[in-house]
Amino acid sequence: MLSHRPLGLLASFLLLHAALLVGLQRQIPLPARLAAYPAQLLGILRPDVLVQTLPLALLSGTYLLGGLALAWVLAALLGRVARPALWVLEGLPSFLLLVAGVGAGLAVTVPRGWDFPLTAWSPLMLALIVTALALPTAARAALATQHATGEALSADHSRVARAMGLPERAVQRRAARVALPERAAGLAGDALGLALSLSVIEGLLQFPGVGNEVYVALQGTFAGADGQPFGAQSLSASLAALLGLALLFAGIGRALAARLDPRPRAGASGAEADA
């Protein structure tokens, strides 16, 4: 099973990359788009393309890592919030959260005379927007954690521990540890959505990163009638970096979930039995 996971990730990457790249080049006939795709895919490995894309990918990866880390902290803070409130947070539309994040940033920055494009207030604006976008992700992770904690508290091992005199606080601490893998797995599942949301923010607010490169390339796509060149290779490389980052962090999240799981692994149990 493990040997097939890298192939599955590669297939997911190629499928998403092809669908986005071919679908976005709408001004080119479909047969021409399909014929040009292999060259555009392989072109991301050209040295000049890598030199341009890798530093931007590092920036976007930092944004995404910060967003996921913030979602982890928020999920921990939201762990004791009532489920109805978490359901509301989980269902908030992204555009409302984006407006809220931008509004909070402008409320702080405009009175101080800070303005677009990139000035000293950019990190603050980015932090506020990432916080707003991370709220639904954190709410989903908190709901999954609450559910897993409840199951652990009602499980046989918790009842046995209480019967043997283990303090309730210790039982709850162990149940919380059992629920941590659910939080990590939930955040891993939202990595792609958060990466795409952050790429939109990069483009709209002109933060440096591969998301901004995608935004600039798309401007050339939709303004083709004005004679602006379409950076197909730049778009291909930026999309590849963006999807690669999302899949990388999703894989890290799943690995972290497996690592945090206190239950014995099947392979380890079998090895101990053989010994």
Phi, psi and omega in degrees: 000316181298326183293338181272348184295315177300322178294323177295319177296319179296318179296320178297318179299311182296320180295313180294317181297314180295316181297317181289313184293313180292322182290332183279338182274064190286341182279355180254138178304146184302315178301322179292323178297314181295322180292327183276346187298314181304318179294321179292327178291312180291334181295343180292345180269359178295140183304318181294326178288319179296319179299324180282324190271321188299315177299322178291323177296325177296319177295312180296323176297324176295318177300314183293318177299317178297320179296317180291321177296319177296319178297323178298314180295316179297321178298322177294319180291328181275001185299332181259004179285145181298147184301320178303321178294322178293324177297322178294313179298319181297326184269003180294132179295146182298323183293327176293320178293322178297314178299319179296318179294315178295318179298318178296320178295316180294325179297331180272321190271319185299315179300341180265004177083012179273141187216173177293164357275280182256111178229191185294342183274356185304314178300323178295314179300315180298319180297318180294319181292317179298321177300316180297317182288334182281346184299311179298320177299315179295322179295318178297318179295323179294320177298315179297321179293317178300317180296315180294323178295317178298318178296320180293322181291331180265002182285166182299320184294329177288320178295320178295319180298319178295319181296331180274003175094010178292133181302147181300325179298321178293322177297318180293322178297318179294321178297322178295322178294322179296330183277346182302320178302327179295322178295315180296318180294323179296317178293325177298321180292337181263004184298318182294315180298319179292322178297317179293321178297316179294328178295324176296319179296317178304315182290315184293321184256007173062037170283139178293137180161174181292333176297320177293324177296319176298318180298315180296318179296322179291328175300320176294326179296309186280349176252026183300332180293338180273002177085010178286137182291145178261116182277075183298319182290321177296318178296318180298313181293320181293318176297319179298317179295318181296312179293321178299319177297316181298314180292325178297311181290328175296318177295320177297320179297318179293321177295321177295321178299317178294324181290323182282344183293116183283350181289144180296139179283151183297319181295318180293320179296319180295321180294319179294323180295320179295324181291000000 
